Amino acid sequence: MLREFKQTENEINAEARSTRERIESLKQDIEVERERLVDKDSAGRERLRITIQDLESEVADQEVEIGNLQEQQKSLEDRSLALGDTERQRKVEVDKARRQVERVKTGLQELTQQTSDQMSAFGRGVKEALLAIRKTQWSGMEPIGPIGKHIKLRDPKWSLIIETTLDKALNSFLVESHADRIKLDKIFRQCGCQSRIIVCKTELFDYSEGEPDQQYTTILRALNIDNEIVKRQLINLNRIEQIILVEQRSLGDKIMVSNRGGFPRNVTACLSADGYNVGARGGGLATQAINLVRPSSRLGEDISQAIAREKQLLVEQNQKLADAQKACAEVKREIETLAAEHKRSGLAER
């Protein structure tokens, strides 16, 4: 990649060797002239002294040239290394932007497919499993699911962070007994459905004492859940009443130390819409980036709105890719320009 720099470096090294050889030759000439100086008369000695001075002056000039060449080589090495690092970083950014574009394209394709079959968002075989569930006799309540079918977002800005947090829970089904679990599992195997089956109690317990202050938006408060059993199971399994949401990580950083340096009362975690987990009871105050899932219609969001949002995101990601490719090309041109300048400089000195 940096062959031009290596070639120029070799040329500088060759020039330096030639200069050193010239210095040694001049020093030998000086010694010869010093020996001749002894045998000369006054006029001859004066001429030889002038010759020696000229030779010594030339040696000094050559040594200065050696220093310049060494500085030039060091500058070349430093600059070429810096540009090499920059070029590698730019290529990493291009690859990352390209992956993001592909990720958004895939998400857009999946959303488009869901316009004709919304149940496909919950996985393979779910639509067929639901038909079979309705035709089956159950010892307890009819299985409830997929859970996501009973949930709607109050504000689409929380869509990705909530869907990522609940993810597999959204595809799950609830049954009241182990006997019904076995029966539902048989249906799932027949339909190729891989949704999780949860045996649950149907008690509608009071969870209000475990909620944080009303100033905080929790996952529970950000959702409209039309089934109280589903709500209690998400509280039991995912602590949705104690996970708060913020739009940006910076706000979460402040909130999570606001209670005398600790978490607010009844808050176990803080998630940001821009994709960060700002501390958790089990893991201290460490902030971690969250690998967000691809968007779907599992939280009841209008498909057309989700598609429109993803199309806009695709435009933005394509622009980021174009910017990254432009920056990479600029570094490449800078490398080529610097190599050409050094080559011209080397030719001019010779």
Short mmCIF file of C-alpha atoms in Angstrom, two decimals:
data_model
loop_
_atom_site.label_atom_id
_atom_site.label_comp_id
_atom_site.label_asym_id
_atom_site.label_seq_id
_atom_site.Cartn_x
_atom_site.Cartn_y
_atom_site.Cartn_z
CA MET A 1 0.00 0.00 0.00
CA LEU A 2 2.84 2.36 0.88
CA ARG A 3 5.28 1.11 -1.75
CA GLU A 4 5.94 4.67 -2.88
CA PHE A 5 7.14 5.61 0.60
CA LYS A 6 9.38 2.55 0.79
CA GLN A 7 10.89 3.35 -2.57
CA THR A 8 11.59 6.95 -1.53
CA GLU A 9 13.04 5.76 1.76
CA ASN A 10 15.39 3.46 -0.14
CA GLU A 11 16.44 6.37 -2.35
CA ILE A 12 17.21 8.50 0.72
CA ASN A 13 19.22 5.67 2.26
CA ALA A 14 21.18 5.30 -0.98
CA GLU A 15 21.87 9.03 -1.06
CA ALA A 16 23.01 8.92 2.57
CA ARG A 17 25.41 6.04 1.85
CA SER A 18 26.82 7.92 -1.14
CA THR A 19 27.32 11.03 1.00
CA ARG A 20 29.07 9.05 3.74
CA GLU A 21 31.39 7.49 1.14
CA ARG A 22 32.13 10.96 -0.19
CA ILE A 23 33.02 12.16 3.34
CA GLU A 24 35.42 9.23 3.83
CA SER A 25 37.05 9.94 0.47
CA LEU A 26 37.47 13.61 1.37
CA LYS A 27 39.01 12.72 4.73
CA GLN A 28 41.54 10.50 2.97
CA ASP A 29 42.35 13.34 0.57
CA ILE A 30 42.91 15.62 3.57
CA GLU A 31 45.37 13.18 5.15
CA VAL A 32 47.28 12.88 1.86
CA GLU A 33 47.50 16.65 1.57
CA ARG A 34 48.70 16.96 5.20
CA GLU A 35 51.56 14.57 4.45
CA ARG A 36 52.54 16.56 1.34
CA LEU A 37 52.44 19.75 3.41
CA VAL A 38 55.62 18.76 5.30
CA ASP A 39 57.77 18.62 2.19
CA LYS A 40 56.65 21.90 0.59
CA ASP A 41 58.19 25.37 0.74
CA SER A 42 56.35 28.33 2.24
CA ALA A 43 54.32 29.15 -0.91
CA GLY A 44 53.53 25.50 -1.53
CA ARG A 45 52.47 24.99 2.08
CA GLU A 46 50.09 27.95 1.84
CA ARG A 47 48.45 26.50 -1.24
CA LEU A 48 48.11 23.12 0.49
CA ARG A 49 46.61 24.75 3.59
CA ILE A 50 43.98 26.37 1.35
CA THR A 51 43.33 23.01 -0.32
CA ILE A 52 42.96 21.32 3.08
CA GLN A 53 40.59 24.05 4.27
CA ASP A 54 38.50 23.62 1.13
CA LEU A 55 38.39 19.86 1.68
CA GLU A 56 37.45 20.26 5.36
CA SER A 57 34.73 22.74 4.39
CA GLU A 58 33.37 20.24 1.90
CA VAL A 59 33.42 17.52 4.59
CA ALA A 60 31.40 19.81 6.87
CA ASP A 61 28.91 20.47 4.07
CA GLN A 62 28.59 16.76 3.39
CA GLU A 63 27.99 16.05 7.10
CA VAL A 64 25.25 18.71 7.14
CA GLU A 65 23.71 16.99 4.12
CA ILE A 66 23.83 13.67 5.99
CA GLY A 67 21.92 15.30 8.89
CA ASN A 68 19.34 16.73 6.49
CA LEU A 69 18.87 13.36 4.84
CA GLN A 70 18.40 11.69 8.23
CA GLU A 71 15.82 14.30 9.24
CA GLN A 72 14.08 13.86 5.91
CA GLN A 73 13.96 10.10 6.39
CA LYS A 74 12.62 10.43 9.96
CA SER A 75 9.94 12.85 8.75
CA LEU A 76 9.03 10.47 5.95
CA GLU A 77 8.78 7.51 8.32
CA ASP A 78 6.65 9.41 10.84
CA ARG A 79 4.30 10.78 8.21
CA SER A 80 3.96 7.48 6.35
CA LEU A 81 3.18 5.64 9.61
CA ALA A 82 0.59 8.25 10.58
CA LEU A 83 -1.07 8.12 7.18
CA GLY A 84 -0.99 4.33 7.23
CA ASP A 85 -2.79 4.31 10.59
CA THR A 86 -5.30 6.87 9.33
CA GLU A 87 -5.97 4.90 6.18
CA ARG A 88 -6.60 1.70 8.17
CA GLN A 89 -8.98 3.56 10.48
CA ARG A 90 -10.85 5.04 7.53
CA LYS A 91 -11.24 1.58 6.02
CA VAL A 92 -12.64 0.29 9.31
CA GLU A 93 -15.16 3.15 9.26
CA VAL A 94 -16.13 2.33 5.67
CA ASP A 95 -16.67 -1.34 6.56
CA LYS A 96 -18.74 -0.39 9.61
CA ALA A 97 -20.89 2.01 7.57
CA ARG A 98 -21.36 -0.61 4.86
CA ARG A 99 -22.51 -3.18 7.46
CA GLN A 100 -24.97 -0.65 8.88
CA VAL A 101 -26.41 -0.03 5.42
CA GLU A 102 -26.88 -3.79 4.90
CA ARG A 103 -28.44 -4.12 8.36
CA VAL A 104 -31.00 -1.40 7.62
CA LYS A 105 -31.75 -2.90 4.20
CA THR A 106 -32.41 -6.28 5.81
CA GLY A 107 -34.67 -4.70 8.43
CA LEU A 108 -36.57 -2.83 5.72
CA GLN A 109 -37.12 -6.05 3.77
CA GLU A 110 -38.43 -7.81 6.88
CA LEU A 111 -40.81 -4.95 7.66
CA THR A 112 -42.09 -5.00 4.07
CA GLN A 113 -42.80 -8.74 4.39
CA GLN A 114 -44.75 -8.09 7.61
CA THR A 115 -47.24 -5.86 5.78
CA SER A 116 -48.90 -8.99 4.37
CA ASP A 117 -48.41 -11.20 7.47
CA GLN A 118 -47.92 -9.30 10.73
CA MET A 119 -47.58 -12.55 12.73
CA SER A 120 -44.39 -13.32 10.79
CA ALA A 121 -42.68 -10.73 13.00
CA PHE A 122 -42.99 -13.21 15.89
CA GLY A 123 -41.24 -16.03 14.06
CA ARG A 124 -41.92 -18.99 11.82
CA GLY A 125 -45.09 -21.04 12.40
CA VAL A 126 -46.79 -18.60 14.80
CA LYS A 127 -49.75 -17.93 12.52
CA GLU A 128 -50.40 -21.67 12.11
CA ALA A 129 -49.94 -22.27 15.85
CA LEU A 130 -52.58 -19.64 16.70
CA LEU A 131 -55.13 -21.39 14.46
CA ALA A 132 -54.40 -24.72 16.17
CA ILE A 133 -54.63 -23.17 19.66
CA ARG A 134 -58.17 -21.95 18.98
CA LYS A 135 -59.25 -25.48 17.97
CA THR A 136 -57.79 -27.17 21.06
CA GLN A 137 -59.32 -27.83 24.46
CA TRP A 138 -57.21 -26.62 27.40
CA SER A 139 -57.25 -27.61 31.05
CA GLY A 140 -56.61 -24.01 32.11
CA MET A 141 -56.93 -20.72 30.26
CA GLU A 142 -56.34 -20.69 26.53
CA PRO A 143 -52.63 -19.94 25.90
CA ILE A 144 -51.91 -16.23 25.68
CA GLY A 145 -49.48 -15.15 23.01
CA PRO A 146 -47.44 -14.10 21.41
CA ILE A 147 -46.98 -11.65 24.27
CA GLY A 148 -46.07 -8.82 21.88
CA LYS A 149 -49.55 -9.02 20.37
CA HIS A 150 -50.89 -7.55 23.62
CA ILE A 151 -48.45 -4.63 23.75
CA LYS A 152 -48.46 -1.25 22.05
CA LEU A 153 -45.98 1.59 22.32
CA ARG A 154 -47.16 4.90 23.68
CA ASP A 155 -44.27 6.71 21.97
CA PRO A 156 -42.34 5.26 18.98
CA LYS A 157 -39.06 6.86 20.16
CA TRP A 158 -38.71 3.95 22.62
CA SER A 159 -39.36 1.32 19.96
CA LEU A 160 -35.89 -0.15 19.43
CA ILE A 161 -34.63 -0.02 23.01
CA ILE A 162 -37.79 -1.71 24.40
CA GLU A 163 -37.95 -4.29 21.61
CA THR A 164 -34.28 -5.11 22.22
CA THR A 165 -34.85 -5.44 25.98
CA LEU A 166 -37.91 -7.67 25.74
CA ASP A 167 -36.96 -9.39 22.46
CA LYS A 168 -37.60 -13.15 22.98
CA ALA A 169 -40.24 -12.40 25.63
CA LEU A 170 -42.34 -10.73 22.91
CA ASN A 171 -42.54 -14.06 21.04
CA SER A 172 -43.44 -16.07 24.16
CA PHE A 173 -46.74 -17.78 25.03
CA LEU A 174 -48.26 -18.14 28.51
CA VAL A 175 -50.04 -21.26 29.82
CA GLU A 176 -51.52 -22.00 33.22
CA SER A 177 -50.37 -25.60 33.76
CA HIS A 178 -47.64 -28.06 32.83
CA ALA A 179 -50.23 -30.24 31.09
CA ASP A 180 -51.15 -27.33 28.80
CA ARG A 181 -47.45 -26.65 28.27
CA ILE A 182 -46.96 -30.18 26.92
CA LYS A 183 -50.01 -29.82 24.69
CA LEU A 184 -48.82 -26.44 23.33
CA ASP A 185 -45.31 -27.73 22.78
CA LYS A 186 -46.74 -30.48 20.56
CA ILE A 187 -48.58 -27.86 18.49
CA PHE A 188 -45.40 -25.80 18.18
CA ARG A 189 -43.41 -28.79 16.94
CA GLN A 190 -46.06 -29.55 14.35
CA CYS A 191 -46.06 -25.93 13.13
CA GLY A 192 -42.29 -25.37 13.32
CA CYS A 193 -42.84 -22.63 15.90
CA GLN A 194 -39.91 -21.95 18.24
CA SER A 195 -41.57 -19.52 20.66
CA ARG A 196 -40.90 -19.93 24.37
CA ILE A 197 -43.66 -21.39 26.54
CA ILE A 198 -44.01 -19.98 30.08
CA VAL A 199 -46.06 -21.63 32.80
CA CYS A 200 -47.44 -18.77 34.89
CA LYS A 201 -49.74 -17.90 37.73
CA THR A 202 -52.71 -15.74 36.90
CA GLU A 203 -52.73 -13.84 40.19
CA LEU A 204 -53.06 -10.09 39.60
CA PHE A 205 -50.71 -8.90 42.34
CA ASP A 206 -50.16 -5.23 43.25
CA TYR A 207 -46.85 -3.99 41.87
CA SER A 208 -47.21 -0.28 42.59
CA GLU A 209 -44.97 -0.31 45.68
CA GLY A 210 -42.05 -1.46 43.52
CA GLU A 211 -42.29 1.43 41.06
CA PRO A 212 -39.95 4.46 41.08
CA ASP A 213 -40.97 8.10 41.29
CA GLN A 214 -43.48 9.28 38.69
CA GLN A 215 -40.91 11.63 37.15
CA TYR A 216 -39.24 8.61 35.50
CA THR A 217 -40.46 6.87 32.35
CA THR A 218 -40.25 3.12 32.94
CA ILE A 219 -40.70 0.44 30.30
CA LEU A 220 -44.07 -0.31 31.91
CA ARG A 221 -45.16 3.33 31.69
CA ALA A 222 -44.02 3.52 28.04
CA LEU A 223 -46.31 0.63 27.04
CA ASN A 224 -50.03 0.08 26.70
CA ILE A 225 -50.56 -3.58 27.72
CA ASP A 226 -54.10 -4.86 27.15
CA ASN A 227 -53.73 -8.06 29.19
CA GLU A 228 -53.10 -7.90 32.94
CA ILE A 229 -51.59 -11.41 33.06
CA VAL A 230 -49.10 -10.44 30.37
CA LYS A 231 -48.27 -7.29 32.33
CA ARG A 232 -47.55 -9.28 35.53
CA GLN A 233 -45.38 -11.78 33.71
CA LEU A 234 -43.25 -9.02 32.17
CA ILE A 235 -42.91 -7.51 35.65
CA ASN A 236 -41.86 -10.88 37.08
CA LEU A 237 -39.48 -11.84 34.29
CA ASN A 238 -38.16 -8.52 32.96
CA ARG A 239 -38.66 -6.01 35.81
CA ILE A 240 -40.32 -3.59 33.38
CA GLU A 241 -41.68 -1.50 36.27
CA GLN A 242 -38.15 -0.73 37.54
CA ILE A 243 -36.18 -0.13 34.30
CA ILE A 244 -36.23 3.55 33.40
CA LEU A 245 -35.82 5.07 29.93
CA VAL A 246 -33.99 8.23 28.89
CA GLU A 247 -33.47 9.70 25.46
CA GLN A 248 -29.70 10.14 25.79
CA ARG A 249 -26.98 8.40 27.75
CA SER A 250 -25.73 11.66 29.28
CA LEU A 251 -29.02 12.13 31.16
CA GLY A 252 -28.89 8.55 32.39
CA ASP A 253 -25.37 9.09 33.75
CA LYS A 254 -26.72 11.89 35.96
CA ILE A 255 -29.86 10.09 37.09
CA MET A 256 -28.05 6.91 38.13
CA VAL A 257 -25.95 8.78 40.72
CA SER A 258 -28.67 11.19 41.82
CA ASN A 259 -29.58 9.36 45.02
CA ARG A 260 -26.55 10.27 47.14
CA GLY A 261 -24.29 8.76 44.53
CA GLY A 262 -26.51 5.74 43.94
CA PHE A 263 -29.52 4.66 41.91
CA PRO A 264 -32.92 6.27 42.50
CA ARG A 265 -35.34 4.31 44.67
CA ASN A 266 -36.86 1.25 42.91
CA VAL A 267 -34.69 1.69 39.82
CA THR A 268 -32.69 -1.36 38.75
CA ALA A 269 -31.39 -0.15 35.38
CA CYS A 270 -31.47 2.77 32.97
CA LEU A 271 -31.65 2.36 29.19
CA SER A 272 -31.18 5.13 26.65
CA ALA A 273 -32.91 5.47 23.30
CA ASP A 274 -29.49 5.94 21.71
CA GLY A 275 -28.53 2.41 22.76
CA TYR A 276 -26.81 2.31 26.18
CA ASN A 277 -27.34 0.43 29.43
CA VAL A 278 -26.36 2.99 32.06
CA GLY A 279 -25.59 0.83 35.08
CA ALA A 280 -27.40 -2.18 36.55
CA ARG A 281 -27.80 -3.44 40.11
CA GLY A 282 -25.72 -6.51 39.38
CA GLY A 283 -22.99 -4.75 37.46
CA GLY A 284 -22.39 -1.44 39.19
CA LEU A 285 -22.23 1.80 37.27
CA ALA A 286 -20.51 0.46 34.16
CA THR A 287 -22.13 1.82 30.99
CA GLN A 288 -22.39 -0.60 28.08
CA ALA A 289 -23.45 -0.17 24.47
CA ILE A 290 -26.47 -2.30 23.55
CA ASN A 291 -26.62 -4.32 20.34
CA LEU A 292 -30.03 -3.17 19.13
CA VAL A 293 -32.27 -5.64 17.31
CA ARG A 294 -33.63 -4.97 13.85
CA PRO A 295 -36.99 -3.16 14.04
CA SER A 296 -40.23 -5.07 13.59
CA SER A 297 -43.94 -4.61 14.23
CA ARG A 298 -43.92 -6.72 17.42
CA LEU A 299 -44.76 -3.73 19.63
CA GLY A 300 -47.87 -2.82 17.68
CA GLU A 301 -46.28 0.06 15.79
CA ASP A 302 -47.96 0.94 12.51
CA ILE A 303 -46.02 -0.89 9.79
CA SER A 304 -46.15 2.04 7.37
CA GLN A 305 -44.63 4.34 10.00
CA ALA A 306 -41.91 1.81 10.79
CA ILE A 307 -41.10 1.40 7.09
CA ALA A 308 -40.99 5.19 6.60
CA ARG A 309 -38.60 5.51 9.56
CA GLU A 310 -36.34 2.75 8.22
CA LYS A 311 -36.29 4.32 4.76
CA GLN A 312 -35.15 7.60 6.29
CA LEU A 313 -32.55 5.73 8.33
CA LEU A 314 -31.32 4.06 5.14
CA VAL A 315 -30.84 7.48 3.52
CA GLU A 316 -28.82 8.61 6.56
CA GLN A 317 -26.71 5.44 6.64
CA ASN A 318 -26.00 5.70 2.90
CA GLN A 319 -24.81 9.26 3.49
CA LYS A 320 -22.54 8.08 6.33
CA LEU A 321 -21.13 5.41 4.00
CA ALA A 322 -20.50 8.00 1.27
CA ASP A 323 -18.79 10.31 3.80
CA ALA A 324 -16.60 7.46 5.06
CA GLN A 325 -15.63 6.47 1.51
CA LYS A 326 -14.80 10.10 0.70
CA ALA A 327 -12.59 10.38 3.81
CA CYS A 328 -10.80 7.15 2.85
CA ALA A 329 -10.19 8.43 -0.69
CA GLU A 330 -8.82 11.72 0.68
CA VAL A 331 -6.27 9.86 2.82
CA LYS A 332 -5.25 7.77 -0.18
CA ARG A 333 -4.72 10.93 -2.25
CA GLU A 334 -2.67 12.42 0.60
CA ILE A 335 -0.48 9.32 0.66
CA GLU A 336 0.06 9.52 -3.10
CA THR A 337 0.80 13.28 -2.93
CA LEU A 338 3.34 12.89 -0.14
CA ALA A 339 5.05 10.03 -1.95
CA ALA A 340 5.27 12.11 -5.14
CA GLU A 341 6.70 15.10 -3.23
CA HIS A 342 9.41 12.99 -1.65
CA LYS A 343 10.22 11.43 -5.00
CA ARG A 344 10.55 14.84 -6.63
CA SER A 345 12.64 16.06 -3.69
CA GLY A 346 14.98 13.11 -3.98
CA LEU A 347 15.42 13.63 -7.72
CA ALA A 348 16.06 17.36 -7.27
CA GLU A 349 18.81 16.75 -4.67
CA ARG A 350 20.58 14.38 -6.99
#
